[in-house]
Tab-separated table of C-alpha atoms in Angstrom:
chain	number	residue	atom	x	y	z
M	1	UNK	CA	-30.175	7.736	-5.252
M	2	UNK	CA	-28.034	10.327	-3.509
M	3	UNK	CA	-27.532	7.988	-0.577
M	4	UNK	CA	-26.376	5.211	-2.917
M	5	UNK	CA	-23.887	7.578	-4.542
M	6	UNK	CA	-22.553	8.648	-1.152
M	7	UNK	CA	-22.144	5.052	-0.043
M	8	UNK	CA	-20.311	4.187	-3.270
M	9	UNK	CA	-18.036	7.224	-2.916
M	10	UNK	CA	-17.247	6.315	0.687
M	11	UNK	CA	-16.525	2.701	-0.219
M	12	UNK	CA	-14.071	3.547	-2.997
M	13	UNK	CA	-12.607	6.710	-1.455
M	14	UNK	CA	-9.105	5.249	-1.212
M	15	UNK	CA	-9.085	3.752	-4.705
M	16	UNK	CA	-7.549	6.841	-6.432
M	17	UNK	CA	-4.788	6.879	-3.817
M	18	UNK	CA	-4.148	3.160	-4.351
M	19	UNK	CA	-3.891	3.612	-8.101
M	20	UNK	CA	-1.593	6.628	-7.837
M	21	UNK	CA	0.795	5.100	-5.311
M	22	UNK	CA	0.772	1.726	-7.049
M	23	UNK	CA	1.558	3.128	-10.488
M	24	UNK	CA	4.104	5.629	-9.127
M	25	UNK	CA	6.087	3.075	-7.142
M	26	UNK	CA	6.036	0.557	-9.995
M	27	UNK	CA	7.404	3.280	-12.275
M	28	UNK	CA	9.995	4.351	-9.695
M	29	UNK	CA	11.258	0.802	-9.255
M	30	UNK	CA	11.447	0.092	-12.987
M	31	UNK	CA	13.080	3.460	-13.635
M	32	UNK	CA	15.903	2.646	-11.226
M	33	UNK	CA	16.380	-0.889	-12.540
M	34	UNK	CA	16.584	0.273	-16.164
M	35	UNK	CA	18.539	3.478	-15.565
M	36	UNK	CA	21.932	3.952	-17.228
M	37	UNK	CA	23.191	6.154	-14.397
M	38	UNK	CA	21.600	5.013	-11.121
M	39	UNK	CA	24.074	2.167	-10.567
M	40	UNK	CA	27.026	3.851	-12.328
M	41	UNK	CA	29.010	5.361	-9.478
M	42	UNK	CA	30.823	7.986	-11.589
M	43	UNK	CA	27.704	9.217	-13.402
M	44	UNK	CA	25.840	12.372	-12.449
M	45	UNK	CA	22.753	11.501	-10.459
M	46	UNK	CA	24.017	8.062	-9.475
M	47	UNK	CA	22.987	6.510	-6.188
M	48	UNK	CA	26.488	6.841	-4.760
M	49	UNK	CA	26.607	10.557	-5.558
M	50	UNK	CA	23.155	11.072	-4.068
M	51	UNK	CA	24.169	9.300	-0.857
M	52	UNK	CA	27.430	11.236	-0.497
M	53	UNK	CA	25.660	14.516	-1.212
M	54	UNK	CA	23.000	13.834	1.409
M	55	UNK	CA	25.219	12.481	4.168
M	56	UNK	CA	25.927	15.643	6.142
M	57	UNK	CA	22.327	16.896	6.006
M	58	UNK	CA	20.618	13.600	6.816
M	59	UNK	CA	18.644	13.153	10.012
M	60	UNK	CA	20.366	9.795	10.581
M	61	UNK	CA	23.757	9.799	8.807
M	62	UNK	CA	24.388	6.250	10.055
M	63	UNK	CA	21.718	5.018	7.643
M	64	UNK	CA	23.687	6.475	4.730
M	65	UNK	CA	26.936	5.033	6.092
M	66	UNK	CA	25.256	1.625	6.139
M	67	UNK	CA	23.983	2.057	2.573
M	68	UNK	CA	27.443	3.131	1.356
M	69	UNK	CA	28.931	-0.165	2.538
M	70	UNK	CA	27.025	-1.884	-0.282
M	71	UNK	CA	25.447	0.853	-2.404
M	72	UNK	CA	24.423	-1.382	-5.280
M	73	UNK	CA	22.774	-3.880	-2.965
M	74	UNK	CA	20.984	-1.012	-1.242
M	75	UNK	CA	19.899	0.391	-4.602
M	76	UNK	CA	18.492	-2.936	-5.778
M	77	UNK	CA	16.710	-3.374	-2.439
M	78	UNK	CA	15.051	0.029	-2.801
M	79	UNK	CA	14.119	-0.546	-6.452
M	80	UNK	CA	12.714	-4.036	-5.886
M	81	UNK	CA	10.965	-2.855	-2.728
M	82	UNK	CA	9.286	-0.041	-4.640
M	83	UNK	CA	8.250	-2.469	-7.353
M	84	UNK	CA	6.807	-4.954	-4.858
M	85	UNK	CA	4.981	-2.259	-2.897
M	86	UNK	CA	3.549	-0.790	-6.098
M	87	UNK	CA	2.342	-4.116	-7.485
M	88	UNK	CA	0.883	-5.222	-4.165
M	89	UNK	CA	-0.941	-1.926	-3.728
M	90	UNK	CA	-2.227	-1.648	-7.282
M	91	UNK	CA	-3.587	-5.189	-7.454
M	92	UNK	CA	-4.486	-5.489	-3.781
M	93	UNK	CA	-2.179	-8.378	-2.880
M	94	UNK	CA	-1.326	-8.299	0.838
M	95	UNK	CA	-2.499	-4.707	0.776
M	96	UNK	CA	-1.481	-3.710	4.289
M	97	UNK	CA	1.915	-5.399	3.965
M	98	UNK	CA	2.563	-3.660	0.639
M	99	UNK	CA	1.509	-0.291	2.048
M	100	UNK	CA	3.714	-0.793	5.098
M	101	UNK	CA	6.666	-1.552	2.820
M	102	UNK	CA	5.991	1.580	0.785
M	103	UNK	CA	5.715	3.652	3.964
M	104	UNK	CA	9.032	2.308	5.287
M	105	UNK	CA	10.778	3.115	1.999
M	106	UNK	CA	9.373	6.642	2.055
M	107	UNK	CA	10.354	7.048	5.720
M	108	UNK	CA	13.934	5.936	5.078
M	109	UNK	CA	14.288	8.293	2.108
M	110	UNK	CA	12.786	11.185	4.077
M	111	UNK	CA	15.210	10.674	6.975
M	112	UNK	CA	18.196	10.595	4.612
M	113	UNK	CA	17.943	11.948	1.078
M	114	UNK	CA	15.226	14.572	1.446
M	115	UNK	CA	15.612	15.526	5.116
M	116	UNK	CA	17.403	18.792	4.273
M	117	UNK	CA	14.630	20.013	1.954
M	118	UNK	CA	13.246	23.331	3.197
M	119	UNK	CA	10.521	24.233	3.715
M	120	UNK	CA	9.547	20.681	4.637
M	121	UNK	CA	6.479	20.591	2.387
M	122	UNK	CA	8.729	20.733	-0.685
M	123	UNK	CA	10.022	17.266	0.142
M	124	UNK	CA	8.053	14.566	-1.666
M	125	UNK	CA	9.121	11.630	0.534
M	126	UNK	CA	7.270	13.004	3.563
M	127	UNK	CA	4.142	13.425	1.438
M	128	UNK	CA	4.441	9.843	0.198
M	129	UNK	CA	4.854	8.639	3.785
M	130	UNK	CA	1.635	10.360	4.844
M	131	UNK	CA	-0.155	9.077	1.729
M	132	UNK	CA	0.747	5.475	2.588
M	133	UNK	CA	-0.680	5.606	6.116
M	134	UNK	CA	-4.411	5.385	5.158
M	135	UNK	CA	-3.635	2.260	3.117
M	136	UNK	CA	-1.652	0.797	6.013
M	137	UNK	CA	-4.757	1.203	8.173
M	138	UNK	CA	-7.405	0.200	5.631
M	139	UNK	CA	-5.632	-2.272	3.376
M	140	UNK	CA	-7.322	-3.036	0.048
M	141	UNK	CA	-10.835	-4.290	0.920
M	142	UNK	CA	-12.366	-3.544	-2.498
M	143	UNK	CA	-11.380	-4.238	-6.102
M	144	UNK	CA	-8.444	-6.354	-4.964
M	145	UNK	CA	-7.146	-9.895	-4.975
M	146	UNK	CA	-7.186	-9.784	-1.173
M	147	UNK	CA	-10.954	-9.233	-1.248
M	148	UNK	CA	-11.424	-11.976	-3.835
M	149	UNK	CA	-9.538	-14.503	-1.699
M	150	UNK	CA	-11.462	-13.422	1.391
M	151	UNK	CA	-14.724	-13.861	-0.494
M	152	UNK	CA	-13.783	-17.381	-1.535
M	153	UNK	CA	-12.798	-18.327	2.006
M	154	UNK	CA	-16.073	-16.926	3.314
M	155	UNK	CA	-18.049	-18.795	0.648
M	156	UNK	CA	-16.283	-22.063	1.497
M	157	UNK	CA	-17.559	-21.905	5.080
M	158	UNK	CA	-21.022	-20.723	4.071
M	159	UNK	CA	-20.818	-17.182	5.441
M	160	UNK	CA	-23.775	-15.005	4.352
M	161	UNK	CA	-22.608	-12.382	1.852
M	162	UNK	CA	-19.511	-14.385	1.072
M	163	UNK	CA	-20.402	-14.618	-2.606
M	164	UNK	CA	-20.273	-10.890	-3.191
M	165	UNK	CA	-17.371	-8.473	-3.141
M	166	UNK	CA	-13.918	-9.313	-4.432
M	167	UNK	CA	-12.641	-7.666	-7.563
M	168	UNK	CA	-16.102	-6.534	-8.628
M	169	UNK	CA	-16.742	-4.720	-5.355
M	170	UNK	CA	-19.536	-5.631	-2.957
M	171	UNK	CA	-18.901	-6.939	0.523
M	172	UNK	CA	-15.469	-6.179	1.936
M	173	UNK	CA	-13.307	-8.318	4.168
M	174	UNK	CA	-14.428	-6.368	7.231
M	175	UNK	CA	-18.076	-6.768	6.285
M	176	UNK	CA	-17.597	-10.513	5.879
M	177	UNK	CA	-15.992	-10.662	9.303
M	178	UNK	CA	-19.052	-8.900	10.714
M	179	UNK	CA	-21.238	-11.433	8.931
M	180	UNK	CA	-19.322	-14.287	10.550
M	181	UNK	CA	-19.794	-12.815	13.991
M	182	UNK	CA	-23.457	-12.053	13.341
M	183	UNK	CA	-24.125	-15.561	12.049
M	184	UNK	CA	-22.369	-17.112	15.020
M	185	UNK	CA	-24.328	-14.953	17.462
M	186	UNK	CA	-27.628	-15.744	15.795
M	187	UNK	CA	-26.913	-19.459	15.828
M	188	UNK	CA	-26.074	-19.377	19.521
M	189	UNK	CA	-29.224	-17.433	20.390
M	190	UNK	CA	-31.615	-19.478	18.257
M	191	UNK	CA	-30.434	-22.911	19.392
M	192	UNK	CA	-30.436	-25.986	17.130
M	193	UNK	CA	-31.368	-25.281	13.534
M	194	UNK	CA	-34.710	-26.524	12.142
M	195	UNK	CA	-33.909	-28.465	8.931
M	196	UNK	CA	-37.362	-27.788	7.449
M	197	UNK	CA	-37.203	-24.078	8.215
M	198	UNK	CA	-33.655	-23.872	6.905
M	199	UNK	CA	-34.716	-25.534	3.655
M	200	UNK	CA	-37.621	-23.137	3.205
M	201	UNK	CA	-35.572	-20.038	3.947
M	202	UNK	CA	-32.692	-21.261	1.786
């Protein structure tokens, strides 16, 4: 029983991080898009004021200069990027791509807006960047649309274990890949299949 619990905990270890980052970036994107001040240049806390205030302390001031050439376009790109990264991460759609997008947004904000924060661990963008990296490496192999699509592809080619996993958990994409390799190796070692034996074991 304890071993089952440990295996379940290991399998879903990144799920809380996925939920947190997904919900947070969805909220951040919607908050910018619906804000009364973010795209109003003269308002306190607007994007233009934030960029001007961060210019001299940024690690790469040229990035802010580029953003100031079209601040509203840059703001919409950030907001829509956050929304896309959040949705993709929360629902597990192109999980690694979504996590990479979130990491790049966090990296760009860390190098510009929050670079001057001292001590460095007070800056939230660096923390978000580090939080994205495990999802960049692992993707969303469980409780995700990616896993569901992988399961269906595996089932369509008759891969053992291809009917489990997906949104309800079970076999992940990596496990299905292992099953494909194992099945291929077994078929090569055993030679031609015996129809009678296959029918009995099926």
